[in-house]
Each structure stands twice: as structure tokens, then as C-alpha cells.
Coordinates of C-alpha atoms and ligand atoms in Angstrom, one line a residue:
M128 CA -33.8 -2.8 20.9
E129 CA -31.6 0.2 20.4
L130 CA -28.0 1.2 20.7
Q131 CA -26.5 4.6 21.1
V132 CA -23.0 5.2 19.9
T133 CA -21.0 8.0 19.3
K134 CA -21.1 9.1 15.6
P135 CA -18.6 6.9 13.6
D136 CA -15.8 8.0 11.1
D137 CA -14.9 6.5 7.8
W138 CA -10.9 6.2 7.9
H139 CA -10.9 5.0 4.2
L140 CA -13.2 6.2 1.4
H141 CA -13.5 6.7 -2.2
L142 CA -15.5 9.9 -3.0
R143 CA -14.6 10.2 -6.8
D144 CA -15.2 13.5 -8.5
G145 CA -17.7 15.1 -11.0
D146 CA -20.9 13.5 -11.2
L147 CA -20.1 10.4 -9.3
L148 CA -19.0 12.5 -6.4
E149 CA -22.4 14.3 -6.3
A150 CA -24.0 10.9 -6.5
V151 CA -22.4 9.3 -3.5
V152 CA -21.2 11.8 -1.1
L153 CA -24.5 12.1 0.7
H154 CA -24.5 8.6 1.6
S155 CA -21.2 9.0 3.6
A156 CA -22.2 12.3 5.0
K157 CA -25.5 10.9 6.3
H158 CA -23.8 8.3 8.3
F159 CA -20.3 9.6 9.3
G160 CA -18.8 12.5 11.1
R161 CA -15.5 12.4 9.0
A162 CA -13.9 10.6 6.5
I163 CA -10.4 10.1 5.0
V164 CA -10.7 10.7 1.3
M165 CA -8.7 8.5 -0.9
P166 CA -6.6 10.4 -3.6
N167 CA -6.8 8.1 -6.5
L168 CA -8.7 10.4 -8.9
K169 CA -7.8 10.8 -12.6
P170 CA -5.4 12.6 -12.5
P171 CA -4.5 11.8 -8.9
V172 CA -4.3 14.1 -6.1
T173 CA -0.3 14.5 -5.8
T174 CA -0.3 18.0 -4.6
T175 CA -1.4 20.1 -1.6
V176 CA -2.9 22.5 -4.1
A177 CA -5.0 19.6 -5.6
A178 CA -6.0 18.2 -2.4
M179 CA -7.5 21.7 -1.2
A180 CA -9.5 22.1 -4.6
Y181 CA -10.8 18.5 -4.2
R182 CA -11.8 19.3 -0.7
D183 CA -13.6 22.4 -1.9
S184 CA -15.5 20.3 -4.4
I185 CA -16.6 17.8 -1.9
L186 CA -17.7 20.7 0.4
K187 CA -19.7 22.2 -2.5
A188 CA -21.4 18.9 -3.2
L189 CA -22.8 18.8 0.1
P190 CA -25.8 20.6 1.5
P191 CA -25.2 24.0 3.4
D192 CA -26.2 22.5 6.7
S193 CA -24.0 19.3 6.7
I194 CA -21.2 19.0 9.2
F195 CA -19.5 16.2 7.5
K196 CA -15.8 16.7 7.3
P197 CA -13.6 15.4 4.5
L198 CA -10.0 14.7 5.7
M199 CA -7.6 14.9 2.5
T200 CA -4.7 12.7 1.5
L201 CA -1.9 13.0 -1.0
Y202 CA -1.2 10.5 -3.5
L203 CA 2.6 9.3 -3.2
T204 CA 4.5 9.1 -6.3
D205 CA 8.3 8.6 -7.1
N206 CA 8.4 12.3 -7.7
T207 CA 6.8 13.6 -4.4
R208 CA 9.1 15.9 -2.7
P209 CA 9.7 16.2 1.2
S210 CA 8.8 20.0 1.0
E211 CA 5.3 19.0 -0.3
I212 CA 4.8 16.9 2.6
K213 CA 5.5 20.0 5.1
L214 CA 3.2 22.2 3.0
A215 CA 0.6 19.4 3.1
R216 CA 0.8 19.2 6.8
N217 CA 0.5 22.8 7.3
S218 CA -2.5 22.9 5.1
G219 CA -4.4 20.3 7.1
V220 CA -3.9 17.1 4.8
V221 CA -3.8 14.4 7.1
A222 CA -2.1 11.4 5.3
V223 CA -0.3 10.1 2.5
K224 CA -1.5 7.2 0.4
F225 CA 1.1 4.7 -0.9
Y226 CA -0.2 2.7 -3.9
P227 CA 2.3 0.3 -5.5
A228 CA 2.2 1.4 -9.2
G229 CA -0.4 -1.0 -11.0
A230 CA -1.8 -2.4 -7.7
T231 CA -5.5 -1.2 -8.2
T232 CA -7.7 1.5 -9.7
N233 CA -5.9 4.6 -10.8
S234 CA -2.7 3.4 -9.3
Q235 CA -0.5 3.6 -12.5
D236 CA 1.1 6.8 -11.1
G237 CA 1.9 5.0 -7.7
V238 CA 5.3 4.1 -6.3
T239 CA 7.7 1.9 -8.2
D240 CA 10.3 1.7 -5.4
I241 CA 9.4 2.8 -1.9
F242 CA 12.8 2.3 -0.7
G243 CA 14.4 4.3 -3.3
K244 CA 13.4 7.8 -4.4
C245 CA 10.7 7.9 -1.8
F246 CA 12.7 7.5 1.3
P247 CA 13.3 11.2 2.0
V248 CA 9.7 11.7 1.9
L249 CA 9.0 9.0 4.3
E250 CA 11.5 10.5 6.3
Q251 CA 10.0 13.8 6.3
M252 CA 6.5 12.2 7.2
A253 CA 7.9 10.6 10.2
E254 CA 9.1 14.0 11.4
Q255 CA 5.8 15.7 10.7
N256 CA 3.9 12.8 12.4
M257 CA 2.2 12.3 8.9
P258 CA 0.6 8.8 8.7
L259 CA 1.4 6.6 5.6
L260 CA -1.7 4.8 4.3
V261 CA -0.8 1.5 2.6
H262 CA -2.4 -0.4 -0.2
G263 CA -0.6 -3.5 0.9
E264 CA -0.2 -5.8 -2.2
V265 CA 2.6 -6.5 -4.4
T266 CA 2.1 -6.2 -8.3
D267 CA 4.3 -9.0 -9.5
S268 CA 2.3 -10.9 -11.9
S269 CA 4.3 -14.1 -10.8
V270 CA 2.7 -13.8 -7.5
D271 CA -0.6 -15.3 -7.0
I272 CA -3.5 -12.9 -6.6
F273 CA -4.5 -14.5 -3.2
D274 CA -1.1 -14.1 -1.8
R275 CA -0.1 -10.6 -2.8
E276 CA -0.8 -9.2 0.7
K277 CA 1.4 -11.6 2.6
V278 CA 4.1 -11.1 0.1
F279 CA 3.7 -7.4 0.4
I280 CA 4.0 -7.7 4.3
E281 CA 7.2 -9.9 4.0
T282 CA 9.0 -8.0 1.5
I283 CA 7.9 -4.3 1.8
L284 CA 6.1 -3.5 5.1
E285 CA 8.2 -5.3 7.6
P286 CA 11.5 -3.9 6.2
L287 CA 10.0 -0.4 5.8
I288 CA 9.0 -0.4 9.5
K289 CA 12.2 -1.7 10.6
K290 CA 14.0 1.0 8.7
L291 CA 11.7 3.8 9.8
P292 CA 10.1 2.8 13.2
Q293 CA 8.9 6.4 13.8
L294 CA 6.6 6.3 10.7
K295 CA 2.9 6.0 11.4
V296 CA 1.4 3.4 9.2
V297 CA -2.0 2.3 8.4
M298 CA -2.4 -0.9 6.5
E299 CA -5.6 -0.4 4.6
H300 CA -8.3 -3.0 4.0
I301 CA -6.7 -5.9 5.5
T302 CA -7.9 -9.2 4.4
T303 CA -5.5 -11.9 5.7
M304 CA -4.7 -13.6 9.0
D305 CA -1.0 -12.7 8.1
A306 CA -2.1 -8.9 8.1
V307 CA -3.9 -9.2 11.6
R308 CA -0.7 -11.0 13.1
F309 CA 1.6 -8.5 11.6
V310 CA -0.4 -5.5 12.8
E311 CA -0.7 -7.0 16.2
S312 CA 3.1 -7.6 16.4
C313 CA 3.8 -3.9 15.7
R314 CA 4.2 -1.1 18.1
E315 CA 0.7 0.2 19.3
G316 CA 0.0 3.8 18.2
Y317 CA 2.4 3.6 15.2
V318 CA 0.9 0.7 13.1
A319 CA -2.8 0.3 12.8
A320 CA -5.3 -1.2 10.1
T321 CA -8.8 -0.4 8.5
V322 CA -11.2 -3.2 8.0
T323 CA -14.0 -3.1 5.5
P324 CA -17.4 -4.6 5.8
Q325 CA -16.8 -6.9 2.8
H326 CA -13.6 -8.6 4.5
L327 CA -15.7 -9.2 7.6
L328 CA -18.8 -10.4 6.0
L329 CA -17.6 -12.3 2.8
N330 CA -15.0 -15.0 1.8
R331 CA -14.0 -15.7 -1.8
N332 CA -16.8 -18.0 -2.4
A333 CA -19.0 -14.7 -2.6
L334 CA -17.3 -14.0 -5.9
F335 CA -18.6 -17.2 -7.6
Q336 CA -22.0 -17.8 -5.9
G337 CA -24.2 -19.4 -8.6
G338 CA -22.1 -17.6 -11.1
F339 CA -19.6 -14.7 -11.2
R340 CA -20.6 -11.9 -8.9
P341 CA -18.9 -8.6 -10.1
H342 CA -20.4 -6.5 -7.2
N343 CA -18.4 -8.5 -4.8
Y344 CA -15.1 -7.8 -6.7
C345 CA -12.8 -5.6 -4.9
L346 CA -9.2 -5.2 -4.5
P347 CA -7.3 -6.7 -2.2
V348 CA -9.6 -9.4 -3.5
L349 CA -11.8 -11.6 -0.8
K350 CA -9.9 -14.3 0.7
R351 CA -10.6 -17.6 2.4
E352 CA -12.9 -18.3 5.4
V353 CA -9.9 -18.8 7.9
H354 CA -8.8 -15.0 6.9
R355 CA -12.2 -13.8 7.6
Q356 CA -12.5 -15.4 10.9
A357 CA -9.0 -14.0 11.8
I358 CA -10.0 -10.6 11.0
I359 CA -13.4 -10.9 13.0
S360 CA -11.5 -12.2 16.1
A361 CA -9.0 -9.0 15.8
V362 CA -12.0 -6.4 15.6
I363 CA -14.0 -8.1 18.3
S364 CA -10.7 -8.4 20.6
G365 CA -11.2 -4.7 21.4
S366 CA -7.6 -4.0 20.3
K367 CA -7.0 -0.3 19.5
R368 CA -5.0 -1.2 16.4
F369 CA -8.2 -1.9 14.4
F370 CA -10.8 0.6 13.2
L371 CA -13.4 1.3 10.6
G372 CA -12.5 2.0 7.0
T373 CA -15.2 1.2 4.4
D374 CA -13.2 1.3 1.4
S375 CA -16.7 2.2 -0.2
A376 CA -15.4 2.4 -3.9
P377 CA -18.4 3.2 -6.2
H378 CA -18.3 2.4 -10.1
Y379 CA -21.2 2.8 -12.3
R380 CA -23.0 -0.5 -13.1
T381 CA -22.0 -0.6 -16.6
R382 CA -18.2 -0.5 -15.4
K383 CA -18.7 -3.6 -13.1
E384 CA -21.1 -5.6 -15.3
C385 CA -18.6 -5.7 -18.3
S386 CA -15.6 -7.9 -19.9
C387 CA -13.3 -6.3 -17.7
G388 CA -15.1 -4.9 -14.5
C389 CA -13.7 -2.5 -12.1
A390 CA -12.5 -3.4 -8.6
G391 CA -14.4 -1.8 -6.0
I392 CA -17.7 -2.3 -3.6
F393 CA -20.1 0.6 -2.8
N394 CA -21.1 0.1 0.7
A395 CA -21.3 3.7 2.2
S396 CA -25.0 3.3 2.6
V397 CA -25.0 -0.1 4.2
A398 CA -21.6 -0.1 6.2
I399 CA -22.8 0.8 9.7
S400 CA -25.7 -1.8 9.5
L401 CA -23.1 -4.3 8.3
Y402 CA -20.5 -3.7 10.9
T403 CA -23.1 -3.9 13.5
K404 CA -24.3 -7.2 12.1
V405 CA -20.9 -8.5 12.5
F406 CA -20.4 -7.5 16.0
E407 CA -23.8 -8.8 17.2
E408 CA -23.4 -12.2 15.4
A409 CA -20.0 -12.5 17.1
G410 CA -21.7 -11.5 20.7
A411 CA -19.5 -8.4 20.8
L412 CA -21.8 -5.5 20.5
D413 CA -20.0 -3.9 23.5
K414 CA -16.7 -3.8 21.3
L415 CA -18.5 -2.0 18.3
E416 CA -18.3 1.8 19.5
A417 CA -14.7 1.6 20.0
F418 CA -14.1 0.0 16.6
M419 CA -16.4 2.5 15.0
S420 CA -15.8 5.9 16.6
F421 CA -12.8 5.8 19.2
N422 CA -9.9 3.8 17.8
G423 CA -9.6 5.8 14.5
P424 CA -9.4 9.3 16.1
E425 CA -7.2 8.2 18.7
F426 CA -4.5 6.9 16.1
Y427 CA -4.8 10.1 14.2
G428 CA -4.7 12.3 17.1
L429 CA -8.1 13.8 16.6
P430 CA -11.0 14.4 19.0
R431 CA -13.9 12.0 18.9
N432 CA -17.1 13.1 17.5
S433 CA -19.2 14.8 20.0
T434 CA -22.7 13.7 18.6
K435 CA -24.3 10.3 18.8
I436 CA -26.2 7.9 16.6
V437 CA -28.8 5.4 17.5
L438 CA -28.9 1.9 16.1
K439 CA -32.3 0.6 15.9
K440 CA -33.4 -3.0 15.4
S441 CA -35.7 -2.2 12.6
P442 CA -35.5 -4.4 9.5
W443 CA -34.9 -2.6 6.3
R444 CA -34.3 -3.6 2.7
V445 CA -31.2 -2.4 0.9
P446 CA -32.2 -1.1 -2.5
E447 CA -31.5 -3.0 -5.6
S448 CA -29.6 0.2 -6.8
Y449 CA -29.3 3.9 -6.7
A450 CA -30.3 5.7 -9.8
F451 CA -28.6 8.9 -10.7
A452 CA -28.7 11.2 -13.7
S453 CA -25.1 9.9 -14.6
G454 CA -25.7 6.2 -14.1
E455 CA -26.7 3.5 -11.6
I456 CA -24.6 2.2 -8.5
V457 CA -25.2 -1.3 -7.1
P458 CA -24.6 -1.2 -3.2
M459 CA -23.2 -4.2 -1.1
F460 CA -25.9 -6.6 -0.1
T461 CA -28.3 -5.3 -3.1
G462 CA -31.9 -6.0 -2.4
E463 CA -31.2 -8.0 0.9
M464 CA -32.8 -7.4 4.4
L465 CA -30.7 -5.9 7.1
E466 CA -31.5 -5.9 10.7
W467 CA -30.0 -2.6 12.0
L468 CA -31.1 0.8 11.0
P469 CA -28.7 3.7 11.8
C470 CA -30.5 6.8 12.7
D471 CA -29.9 10.3 14.0
I472 CA -30.9 11.3 17.3
Ligands
DOR779 O1 -11.7 -2.3 -4.8 C1 -10.9 -1.5 -4.8 N1 -11.4 -0.2 -5.5 N2 -9.8 -1.4 -4.3 C2 -8.8 -0.4 -4.5 O2 -7.8 -0.5 -3.8 C3 -9.3 0.8 -4.9 C4 -10.7 1.0 -5.1 C5 -11.3 2.1 -6.2 O3 -10.8 3.0 -6.2 O4 -12.1 1.7 -7.2
ZN780 ZN1 -9.5 2.1 -1.1

């Protein structure tokens, strides 16, 4: 069995820099036409100049004949200026990422009060039609980690959208039925969500299967089965509000398997097989192409990719790990058999 689909894009990706960038970028470039590249480097990508330099280093890490296109983002801080947004827009930066300070990897320079100093920047973004990409979790240590997305929606996202309805917002890597309901309740074309393979395939039991599983640890953390089911229903509904964003977030094995392991799942090499698995198991393969290849570009006002890929039902084993000169990376579904193999035509 074979399935031809328009080449997908990844609307949420961590490519890192230096050795790690060189190690992982080919996996994304092999499978995706474009990717929105997250700016949470050390130091973060807070200016247009830094975003352009980062883009150059990504392009340099690719083979000369690659047509993979990195789409760049800026990291929002309390000190970002509205003039930076204009400059970014004119330089081809596609979006701005909002990390609540302390929410996740390299978010320490993130926003402390989105309704305060940042507001003129958000107004400028709405004017420039520049989407805000949101890591939707509160950071209050008194809020249970499994409730942080829901509380973020109630206390930050809903009020923000009421105050600035013209702002385009992507709720990244949604993990709850609350997020699904919220996104569905908003104006189509203004609020959308990316969905990862891990939040479609795993519930929080996967963190503790026969012992602690650091390679299934990401943020927002995996949730209960009812939430996973709600996210599956959302993506197979055919709604344009949901699209592919892997949140592939590589960390070296040594940084995952240690006393304070990093959050992030490396899935760039398996993502398309995994999304296909989800849609097949839900009897919704007819909805897969729009989710992977149409809804994202439509939201961002970009053309669809013009090339196609073929998904072959041809079992293959996910490598246990990928070894690079700089270290080893363990992929999602390490060592397991997958049914669908994505191939170029
Ligand atoms: O699991 C995650 N890893 N979640 C994020 O929000 C950041 C990412 C990373 O950069 O490692
Ligand atoms: Zn991410």
C-alpha cells in the first residue's frame, strides 16, 4: 500500500546550534519542505540580526542541493521593542515565540508579564500580521505541572485574545482537551494549534512504564489518556485549526539520562511515520495530508509545497540511537518497528 501526499512542513522545530545542529538538521531536511525554527538558543535569538545569522548557520549545515527552508522566529523578552518587529517582518522572520520566563529549556530570558511591557510589541505584531507562538504553561510552582496548560489558557491566553483579537496566535504543542476546546472556540484563521507525535501517541503512563523513561519527558509534560483522545479527535476532524509541529527537541543522551534530565523528545526522523500511524489507526488517512501539508501554510499565508512524497507501508526499525562525533541522540520509539516509511518520489 502506498499513499502520495504533498511534502509536509514542520511548524515547530528545535534545531539547536553548533555540533548538535549539524547532527540533527539532515533528519528534518530529509522529510520536510520547511520548518519554523525555535529561537531558544543560548543566548536566545532576540534580534533580527541574530535570526539572520542563525538562518545562515542552518543553511551552511545543509548539503548544497538541499531545498529545505528554515523559517525564522524571534524570542520575545520584556525588552523587545515594537521597532524590532517591523525590522523582523521586513527581513522575512515569520513569527515571534512567547516563552513564559522559566517554563522550559532556555526560557530564563522569557516574558515575565505579557500584559505589561510586551503589550506595544503585541500590538505591532497584530498590525504586521505576525503570529505569536505560545508556550502555553504557567510557571507558578503552586500550580500542579499537569494543570499548567489549563491555567495558562484561563489566566493568560483567553484575556490576551479578548484584548487583542486581531493578533494571530498559535498555541504550540497542545496537550489537553482544554486546549482543544479553547482553540475550537476561537476565530478560525486567528488562533490555531500545533500537535506533536508524542501527544498523539503517548499518555503520561509512558513516563513510568516499568521504570522512569527520560526519553519520553518533554514539556508540556504528557497528560492523561482522555486528553490524548481529545487531541486525536481534533486532528482527525479535518479542522484547519490544527497542524503538524513536531517539537523535535534533541538533547544528547547524557543530558537526558542523568539526575536532572532535560525536557525534549527527538522525533524528526520518525515523525511522519508516527503521524501516519495515528491517522491510520483512527481510520482517518484521508485527513492526513491537510494536517501535515495544507493547514499550516494556509494559517501562515504561505503557498503549499509543490513536491510530493510517498508513504509506503513497508516496516522498518527505528535505530536505537544516532551516534555523532559530539554525542548520541535517542529518537522517539527507539528500537521499535514502524509500519510507514516516507520516501521521496
Ligand atoms: O520538551 C521541550 N523541549 N519543551 C520545550 O518547550 C522546549 C524543548 C527544548 O528546547 O528542549
Ligand atoms: Zn518546542
